[in-house]
Coordinates of C-alpha atoms in Angstrom, one line a residue:
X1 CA -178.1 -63.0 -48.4
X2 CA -175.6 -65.9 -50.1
X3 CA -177.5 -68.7 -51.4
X4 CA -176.2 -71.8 -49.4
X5 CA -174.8 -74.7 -52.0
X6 CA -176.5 -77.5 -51.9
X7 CA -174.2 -79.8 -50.5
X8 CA -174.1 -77.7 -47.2
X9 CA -177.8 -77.8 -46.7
X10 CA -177.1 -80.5 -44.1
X11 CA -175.4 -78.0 -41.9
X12 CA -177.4 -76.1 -38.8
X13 CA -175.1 -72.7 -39.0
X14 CA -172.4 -71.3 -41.6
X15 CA -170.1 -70.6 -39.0
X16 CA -169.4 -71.6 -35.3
X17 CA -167.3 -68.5 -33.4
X18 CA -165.4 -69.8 -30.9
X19 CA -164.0 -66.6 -28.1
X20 CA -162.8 -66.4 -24.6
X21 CA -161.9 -62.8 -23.0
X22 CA -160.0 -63.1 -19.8
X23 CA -159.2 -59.7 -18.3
X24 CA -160.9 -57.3 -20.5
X25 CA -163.5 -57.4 -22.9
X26 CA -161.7 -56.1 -25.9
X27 CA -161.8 -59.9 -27.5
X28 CA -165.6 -59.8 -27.2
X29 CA -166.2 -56.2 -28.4
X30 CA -163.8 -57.2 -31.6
X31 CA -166.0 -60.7 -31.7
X32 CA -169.4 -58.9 -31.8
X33 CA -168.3 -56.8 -34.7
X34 CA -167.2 -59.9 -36.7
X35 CA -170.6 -61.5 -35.7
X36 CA -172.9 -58.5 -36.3
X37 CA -170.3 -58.2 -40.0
X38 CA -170.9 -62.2 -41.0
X39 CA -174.7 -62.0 -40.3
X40 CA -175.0 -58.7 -42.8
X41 CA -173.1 -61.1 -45.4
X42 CA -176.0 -63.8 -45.0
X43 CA -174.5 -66.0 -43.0
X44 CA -175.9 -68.0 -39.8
X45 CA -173.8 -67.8 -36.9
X46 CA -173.2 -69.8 -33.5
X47 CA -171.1 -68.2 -30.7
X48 CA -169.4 -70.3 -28.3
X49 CA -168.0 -67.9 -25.2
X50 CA -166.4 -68.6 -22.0
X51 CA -165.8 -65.5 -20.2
X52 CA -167.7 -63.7 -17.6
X53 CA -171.0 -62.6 -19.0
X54 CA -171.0 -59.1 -20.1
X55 CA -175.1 -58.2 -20.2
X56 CA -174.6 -54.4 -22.3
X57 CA -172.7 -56.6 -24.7
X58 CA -174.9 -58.6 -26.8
X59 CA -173.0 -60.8 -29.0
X60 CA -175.8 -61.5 -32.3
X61 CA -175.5 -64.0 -34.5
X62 CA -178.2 -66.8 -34.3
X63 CA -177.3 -68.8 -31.2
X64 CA -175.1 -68.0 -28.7
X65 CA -173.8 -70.4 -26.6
X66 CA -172.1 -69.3 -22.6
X67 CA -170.1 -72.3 -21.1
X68 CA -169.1 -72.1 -17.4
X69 CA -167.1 -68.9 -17.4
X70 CA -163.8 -68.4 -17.1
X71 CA -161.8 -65.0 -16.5
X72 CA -157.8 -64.0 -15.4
X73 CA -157.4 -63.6 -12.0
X74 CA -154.6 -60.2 -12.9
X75 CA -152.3 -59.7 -15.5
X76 CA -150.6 -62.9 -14.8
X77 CA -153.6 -64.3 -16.8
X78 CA -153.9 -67.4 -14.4
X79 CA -157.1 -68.8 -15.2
X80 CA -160.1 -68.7 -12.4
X81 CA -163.4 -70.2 -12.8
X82 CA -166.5 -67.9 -11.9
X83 CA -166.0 -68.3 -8.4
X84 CA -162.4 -67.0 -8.0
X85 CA -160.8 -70.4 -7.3
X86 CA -158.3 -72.2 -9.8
X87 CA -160.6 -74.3 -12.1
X88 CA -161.8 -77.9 -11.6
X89 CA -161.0 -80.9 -13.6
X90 CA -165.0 -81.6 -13.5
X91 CA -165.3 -77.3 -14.6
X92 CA -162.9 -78.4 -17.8
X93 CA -164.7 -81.7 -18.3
X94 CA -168.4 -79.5 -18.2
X95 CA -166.9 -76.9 -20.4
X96 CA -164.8 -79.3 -22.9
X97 CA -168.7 -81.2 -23.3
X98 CA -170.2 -78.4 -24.1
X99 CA -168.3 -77.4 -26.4
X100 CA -168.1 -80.4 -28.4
X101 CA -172.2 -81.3 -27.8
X102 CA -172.5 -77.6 -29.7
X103 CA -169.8 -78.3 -32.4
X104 CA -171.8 -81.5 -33.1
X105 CA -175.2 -80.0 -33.6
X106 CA -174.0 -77.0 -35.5
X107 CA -172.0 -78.8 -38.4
X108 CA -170.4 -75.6 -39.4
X109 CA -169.2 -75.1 -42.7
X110 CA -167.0 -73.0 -40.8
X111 CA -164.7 -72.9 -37.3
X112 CA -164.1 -69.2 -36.5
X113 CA -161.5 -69.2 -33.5
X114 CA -160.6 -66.1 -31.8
X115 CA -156.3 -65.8 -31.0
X116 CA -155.7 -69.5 -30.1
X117 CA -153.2 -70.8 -31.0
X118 CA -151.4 -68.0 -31.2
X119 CA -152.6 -66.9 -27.6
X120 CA -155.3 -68.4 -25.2
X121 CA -153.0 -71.5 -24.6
X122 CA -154.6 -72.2 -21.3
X123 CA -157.6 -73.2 -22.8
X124 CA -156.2 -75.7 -24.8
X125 CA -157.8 -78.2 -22.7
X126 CA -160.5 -77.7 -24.2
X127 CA -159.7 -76.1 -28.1
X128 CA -157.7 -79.1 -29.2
X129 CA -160.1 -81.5 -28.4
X130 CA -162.9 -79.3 -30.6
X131 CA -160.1 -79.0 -33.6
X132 CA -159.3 -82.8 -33.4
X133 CA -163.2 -83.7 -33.9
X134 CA -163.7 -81.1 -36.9
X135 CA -160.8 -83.2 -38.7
X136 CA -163.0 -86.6 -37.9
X137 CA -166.2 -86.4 -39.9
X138 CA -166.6 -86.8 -43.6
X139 CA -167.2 -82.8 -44.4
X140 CA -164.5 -81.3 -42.4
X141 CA -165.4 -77.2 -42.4
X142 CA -162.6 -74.8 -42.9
X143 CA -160.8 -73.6 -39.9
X144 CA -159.8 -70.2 -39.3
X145 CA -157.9 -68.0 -36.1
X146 CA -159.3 -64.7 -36.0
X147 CA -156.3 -62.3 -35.0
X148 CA -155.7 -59.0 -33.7
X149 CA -153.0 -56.6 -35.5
X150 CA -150.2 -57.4 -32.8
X151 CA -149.0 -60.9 -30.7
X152 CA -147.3 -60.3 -27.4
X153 CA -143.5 -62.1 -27.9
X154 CA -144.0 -65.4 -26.9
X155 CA -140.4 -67.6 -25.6
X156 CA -139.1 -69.6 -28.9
X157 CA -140.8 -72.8 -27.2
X158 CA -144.2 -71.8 -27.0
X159 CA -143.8 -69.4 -30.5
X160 CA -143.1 -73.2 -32.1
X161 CA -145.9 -74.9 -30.7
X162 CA -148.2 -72.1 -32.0
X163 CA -146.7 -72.6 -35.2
X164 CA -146.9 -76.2 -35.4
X165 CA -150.0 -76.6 -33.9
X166 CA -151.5 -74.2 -36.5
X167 CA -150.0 -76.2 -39.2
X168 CA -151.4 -79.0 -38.2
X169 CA -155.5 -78.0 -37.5
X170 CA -155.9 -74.3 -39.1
X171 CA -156.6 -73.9 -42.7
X172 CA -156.1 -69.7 -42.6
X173 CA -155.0 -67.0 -40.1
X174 CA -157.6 -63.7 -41.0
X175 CA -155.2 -60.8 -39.6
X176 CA -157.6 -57.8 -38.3
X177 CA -154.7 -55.1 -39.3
X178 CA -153.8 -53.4 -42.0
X179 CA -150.3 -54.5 -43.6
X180 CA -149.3 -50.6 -44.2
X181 CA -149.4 -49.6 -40.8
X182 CA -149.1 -53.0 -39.0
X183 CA -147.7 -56.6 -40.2
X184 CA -148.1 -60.0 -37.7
X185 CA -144.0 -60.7 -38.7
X186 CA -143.2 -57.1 -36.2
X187 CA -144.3 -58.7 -33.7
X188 CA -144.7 -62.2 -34.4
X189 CA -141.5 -62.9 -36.6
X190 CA -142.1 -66.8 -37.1
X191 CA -145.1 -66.0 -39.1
X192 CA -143.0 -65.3 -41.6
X193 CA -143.2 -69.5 -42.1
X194 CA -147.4 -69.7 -42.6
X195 CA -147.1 -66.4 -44.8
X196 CA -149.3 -68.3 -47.5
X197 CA -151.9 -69.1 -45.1
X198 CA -152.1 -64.9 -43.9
X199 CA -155.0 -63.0 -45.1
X200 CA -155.1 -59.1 -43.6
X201 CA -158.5 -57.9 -43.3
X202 CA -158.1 -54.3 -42.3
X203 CA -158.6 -53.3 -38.7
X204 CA -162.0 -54.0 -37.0
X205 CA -163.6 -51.1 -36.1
X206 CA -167.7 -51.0 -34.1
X207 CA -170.0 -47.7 -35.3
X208 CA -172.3 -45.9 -33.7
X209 CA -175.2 -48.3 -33.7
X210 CA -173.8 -51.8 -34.0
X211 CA -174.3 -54.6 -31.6
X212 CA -173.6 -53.3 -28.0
X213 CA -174.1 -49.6 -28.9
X214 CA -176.6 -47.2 -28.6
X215 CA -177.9 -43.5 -30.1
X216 CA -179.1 -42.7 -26.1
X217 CA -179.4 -38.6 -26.3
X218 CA -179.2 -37.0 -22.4
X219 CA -181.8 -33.9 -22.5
X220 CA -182.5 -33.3 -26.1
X221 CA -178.8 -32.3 -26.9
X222 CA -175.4 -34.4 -28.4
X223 CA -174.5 -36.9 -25.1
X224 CA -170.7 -36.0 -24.0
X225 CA -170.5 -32.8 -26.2
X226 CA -167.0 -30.9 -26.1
X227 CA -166.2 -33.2 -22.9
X228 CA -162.9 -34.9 -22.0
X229 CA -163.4 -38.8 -21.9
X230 CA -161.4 -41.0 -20.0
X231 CA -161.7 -44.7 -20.2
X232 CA -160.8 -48.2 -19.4
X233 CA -162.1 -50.2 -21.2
X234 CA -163.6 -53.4 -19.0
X235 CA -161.9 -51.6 -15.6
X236 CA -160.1 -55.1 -14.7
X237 CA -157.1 -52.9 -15.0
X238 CA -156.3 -49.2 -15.1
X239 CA -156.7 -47.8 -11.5
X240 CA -153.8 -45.5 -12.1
X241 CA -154.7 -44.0 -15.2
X242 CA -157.9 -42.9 -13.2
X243 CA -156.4 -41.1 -10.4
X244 CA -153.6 -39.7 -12.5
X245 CA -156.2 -38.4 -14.8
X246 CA -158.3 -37.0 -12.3
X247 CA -155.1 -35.2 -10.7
X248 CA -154.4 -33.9 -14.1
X249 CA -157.8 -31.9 -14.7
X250 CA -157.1 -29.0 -13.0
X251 CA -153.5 -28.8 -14.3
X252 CA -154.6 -28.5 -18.2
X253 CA -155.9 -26.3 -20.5
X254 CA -158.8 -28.3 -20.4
X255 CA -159.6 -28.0 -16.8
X256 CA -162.9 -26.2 -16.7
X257 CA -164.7 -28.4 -19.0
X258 CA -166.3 -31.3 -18.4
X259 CA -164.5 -34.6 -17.6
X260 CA -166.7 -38.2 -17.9
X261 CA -165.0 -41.5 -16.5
X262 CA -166.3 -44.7 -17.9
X263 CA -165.1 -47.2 -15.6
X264 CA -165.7 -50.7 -17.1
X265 CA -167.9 -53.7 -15.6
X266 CA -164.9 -55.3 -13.6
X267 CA -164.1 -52.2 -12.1
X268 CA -164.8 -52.7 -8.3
X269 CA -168.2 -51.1 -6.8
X270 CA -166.2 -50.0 -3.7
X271 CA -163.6 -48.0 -6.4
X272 CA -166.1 -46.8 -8.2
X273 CA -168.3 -45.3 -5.3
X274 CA -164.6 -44.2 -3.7
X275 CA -164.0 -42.2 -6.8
X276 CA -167.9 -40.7 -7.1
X277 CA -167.5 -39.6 -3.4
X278 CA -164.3 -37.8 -4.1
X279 CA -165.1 -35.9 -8.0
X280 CA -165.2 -32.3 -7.7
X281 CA -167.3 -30.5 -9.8
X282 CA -167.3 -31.0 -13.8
X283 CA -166.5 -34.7 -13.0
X284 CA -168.9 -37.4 -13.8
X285 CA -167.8 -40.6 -13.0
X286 CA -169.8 -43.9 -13.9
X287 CA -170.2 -47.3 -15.2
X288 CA -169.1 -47.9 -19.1
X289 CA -172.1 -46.9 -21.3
X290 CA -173.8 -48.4 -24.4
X291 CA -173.5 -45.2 -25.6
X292 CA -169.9 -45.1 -25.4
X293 CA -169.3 -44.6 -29.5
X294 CA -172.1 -41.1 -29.2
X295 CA -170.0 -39.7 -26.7
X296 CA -166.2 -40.6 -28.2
X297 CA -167.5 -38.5 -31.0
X298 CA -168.9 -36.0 -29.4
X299 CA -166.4 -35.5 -27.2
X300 CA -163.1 -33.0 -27.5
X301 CA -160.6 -35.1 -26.5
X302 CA -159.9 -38.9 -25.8
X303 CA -157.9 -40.4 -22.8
X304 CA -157.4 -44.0 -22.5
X305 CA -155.5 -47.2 -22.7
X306 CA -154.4 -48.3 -26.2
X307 CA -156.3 -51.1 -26.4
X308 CA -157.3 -52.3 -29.9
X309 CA -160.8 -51.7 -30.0
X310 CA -160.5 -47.8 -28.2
X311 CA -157.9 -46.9 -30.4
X312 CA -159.4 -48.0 -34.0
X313 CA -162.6 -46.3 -32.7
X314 CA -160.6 -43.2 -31.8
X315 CA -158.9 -42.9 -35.1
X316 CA -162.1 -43.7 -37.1
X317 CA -163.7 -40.9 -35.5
X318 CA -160.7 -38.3 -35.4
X319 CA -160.8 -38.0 -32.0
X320 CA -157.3 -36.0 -30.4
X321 CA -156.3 -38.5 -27.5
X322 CA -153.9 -39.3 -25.5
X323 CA -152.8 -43.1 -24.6
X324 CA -151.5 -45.2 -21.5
X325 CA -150.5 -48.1 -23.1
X326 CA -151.2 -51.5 -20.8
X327 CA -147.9 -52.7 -19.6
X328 CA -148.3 -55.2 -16.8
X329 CA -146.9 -58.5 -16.7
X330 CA -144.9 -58.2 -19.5
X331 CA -147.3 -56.9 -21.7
X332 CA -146.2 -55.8 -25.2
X333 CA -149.1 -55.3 -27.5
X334 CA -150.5 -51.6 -26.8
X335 CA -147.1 -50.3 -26.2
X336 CA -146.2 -51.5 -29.6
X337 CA -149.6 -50.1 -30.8
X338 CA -149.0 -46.7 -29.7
X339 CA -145.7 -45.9 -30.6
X340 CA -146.5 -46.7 -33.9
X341 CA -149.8 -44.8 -34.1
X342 CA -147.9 -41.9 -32.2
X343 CA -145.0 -42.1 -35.2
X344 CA -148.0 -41.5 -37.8
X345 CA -148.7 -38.3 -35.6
X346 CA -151.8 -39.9 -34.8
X347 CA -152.4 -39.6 -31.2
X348 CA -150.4 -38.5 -28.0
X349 CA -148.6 -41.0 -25.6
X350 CA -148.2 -41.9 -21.8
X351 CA -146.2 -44.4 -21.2
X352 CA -147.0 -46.5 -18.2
X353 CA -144.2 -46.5 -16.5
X354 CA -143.8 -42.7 -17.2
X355 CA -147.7 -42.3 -15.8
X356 CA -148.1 -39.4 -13.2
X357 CA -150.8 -36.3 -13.0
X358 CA -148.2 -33.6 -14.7
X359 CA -146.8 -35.9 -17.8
X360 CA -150.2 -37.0 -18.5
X361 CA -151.4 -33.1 -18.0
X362 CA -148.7 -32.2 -20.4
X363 CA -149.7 -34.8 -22.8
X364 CA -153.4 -33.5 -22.3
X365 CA -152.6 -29.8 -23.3
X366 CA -150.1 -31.3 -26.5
X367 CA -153.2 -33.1 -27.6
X368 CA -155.6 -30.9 -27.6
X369 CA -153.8 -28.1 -29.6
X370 CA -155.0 -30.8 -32.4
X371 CA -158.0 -30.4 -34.4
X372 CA -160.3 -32.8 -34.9
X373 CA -159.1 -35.0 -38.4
X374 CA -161.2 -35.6 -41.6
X375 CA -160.4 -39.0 -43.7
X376 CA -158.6 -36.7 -45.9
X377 CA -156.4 -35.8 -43.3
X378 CA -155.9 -38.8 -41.9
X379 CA -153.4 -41.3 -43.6
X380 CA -154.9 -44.3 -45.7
X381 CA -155.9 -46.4 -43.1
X382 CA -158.1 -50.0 -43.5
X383 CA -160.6 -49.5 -41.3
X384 CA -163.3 -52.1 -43.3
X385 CA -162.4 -55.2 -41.4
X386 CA -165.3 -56.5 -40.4
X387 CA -167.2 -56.8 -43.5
X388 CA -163.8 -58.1 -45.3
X389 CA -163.4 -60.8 -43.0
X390 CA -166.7 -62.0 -43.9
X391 CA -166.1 -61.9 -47.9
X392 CA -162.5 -63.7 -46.7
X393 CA -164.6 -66.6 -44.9
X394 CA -167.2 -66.4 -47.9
X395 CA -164.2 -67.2 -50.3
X396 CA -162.7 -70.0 -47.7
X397 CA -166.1 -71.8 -47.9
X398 CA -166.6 -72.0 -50.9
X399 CA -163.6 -73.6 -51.7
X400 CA -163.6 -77.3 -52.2

């Protein structure tokens, strides 16, 4: 553990993480890492989140704070307070008072604040009221956004507010990519202008017994062994990749083994007992497991969306797998994710609007003619970012 200077004995935690997840729980998966990564360097850490609580996710860290929760009501992202119903001026006032009453009795030495302002703008309500009171007292701490590899293409309005508004409260944007394979500027271009203020970190990636995982073992033997797995991450979206992958099984090479659907905690119970009613045999369908990391490397071959965390998780663990990238509503960031993965011969792609039981069969039997990759077959990839990001925010601190 880092001996704490003397001059920052008077503060209650080393940093204070700040995340909301709206539609999936990809943001809180990535969080937990980051947590579980900055509490191996030493460092005391207080969680502030505002989305639906997730119980199988435990977030670490030394406090963790839940303010009235918050979650996208589709892939519109129109915010919804726990209820369903567009949020309260008295729900923004409760959660804007919380948030501030925590910021006051942690006096971080650090603000650790997940995509805003670079995305989460409708929380804003509450996230520039907790930047303007870190710049008001005499020890300001150091102020950081904590950002995936890719930003979905905001208009040129809202992409100058993010600029300017980071200019004006953040001290450094930590990147959670690797600049060989995946720079903010492709998809972000304006960050060309706070290049000076960019550290890259190398892509976040959870291991088979961090925070939220488990080593469960099903009858003695390896959980998921040789299976397909098909998953959706949190289940708030990807119906379609469900039943196209169910219609698929039978028309692969991989028919006759073992398929397991993880279907997420916002999937629907009605869905979910619709789609355990109608699996044939070799079919296991069920709620997302703790054990999800045992059986992705167990397993023989990988089908999913290409969200961050899935995909990083994938490659760590050489998996063959095919990918639907989310495309809803605009959606740019796991398109953009798995074409360039899939140019690096990395993985096999779906896209969305090409979805249907005989291209993602085809994909299936293209994949699995792959064997499974070593690191030495697998092209230098940064895949330390969660213990970098804490030396980063180590370095930061100490700064004067």
């Amino acid at each position: 553990p880092r001996a704490m200077p003397e001059a920052a004995r008077q503060n209650r935690c080393d940093v204070l993480v700040y995340v909301q997840h709206l539609l999936g729980i990809g943001h809180l998966q990535r969080t937990a890492a980051l947590v579980e990564a900055l509490s191996r360097a030493g460092l005391s850490i207080w969680t502030v989140t505002g989305g639906m609580p997730v119980p199988d996710l435990p977030l670490g860290g030394d406090r963790v704070v839940q303010l009235p929760p918050g979650r996208a009501v589709d892939a519109s992202f129109s915010l919804v307070d726990e209820t369903g119903a567009p949020p309260s001026e008295a729900w923004k006032e409760e959660r804007k008072a919380l948030i501030l009453k925590t910021f006051h009795e942690a006096r971080p030495r650090c603000l650790l604040i997940e995509l805003f302002p670079f995305g989460r703008r409708q929380m804003r309500f509450e996230l520039l009221p907790l930047l303007a009171a870190a710049h008001e007292g005499p020890q300001r701490p150091k102020i950081v956004t904590s950002l995936r590899d890719i930003l979905n293409r905001p208009p040129p309005e809202k992409a100058a507010w993010m600029i300017e508004t980071f200019g004006r409260f953040f001290d450094l944007a930590i990147v959670h990519s690797d600049p060989r394979i995946l720079t903010l500027e492709e998809s972000f271009p304006e960050a060309a202008t706070i290049a000076g203020r960019i550290r890259y970190s190398g892509f976040v990636v959870r291991r088979p017994g961090s925070v939220g995982t488990s080593h469960r073992v099903d009858g003695g033997g390896s959980p998921g062994d040789a299976e397909v797995l098909v998953s959706i991450g949190g289940g708030a979206v990807g119906r379609d990749l469900v039943e196209a992958a169910l219609a698929a099984r039978p028309m692969t090479v991989l028919g006759e083994a073992a398929w397991r659907f993880l279907l997420g905690p916002n999937f629907a119970a009605d869905d979910l007992a619709d789609l355990q009613r109608r699996a044939p045999a070799g079919v296991i369908v069920e709620r997302a497991r703790r054990d999800f990391l045992d059986l992705l490397s167990n397993c023989r071959l990988s089908i999913s969306q290409a969200g961050y965390n899935t995909v990083m998780e994938v490659l760590s663990l050489g998996k063959p797998a095919v990918v639907v990238p989310f495309a809803a509503g605009g959606e740019s960031e796991q398109t953009f994710r798995a074409q360039r993965l899939r140019s690096l011969g990395l993985l096999s792609l779906v896209e969305e609007s090409d979805l249907a039981p005989a291209s993602l069969a085809a994909a299936v039997d293209e994949a699995s003619t792959r064997r499974e990759r070593s690191a030495a077959d697998v092209p230098a990839i940064d895949l330390d970012g969660a213990d970098r990001t804490a030396k980063l925010l180590c370095e930061l601190m100490d700064e004067p």
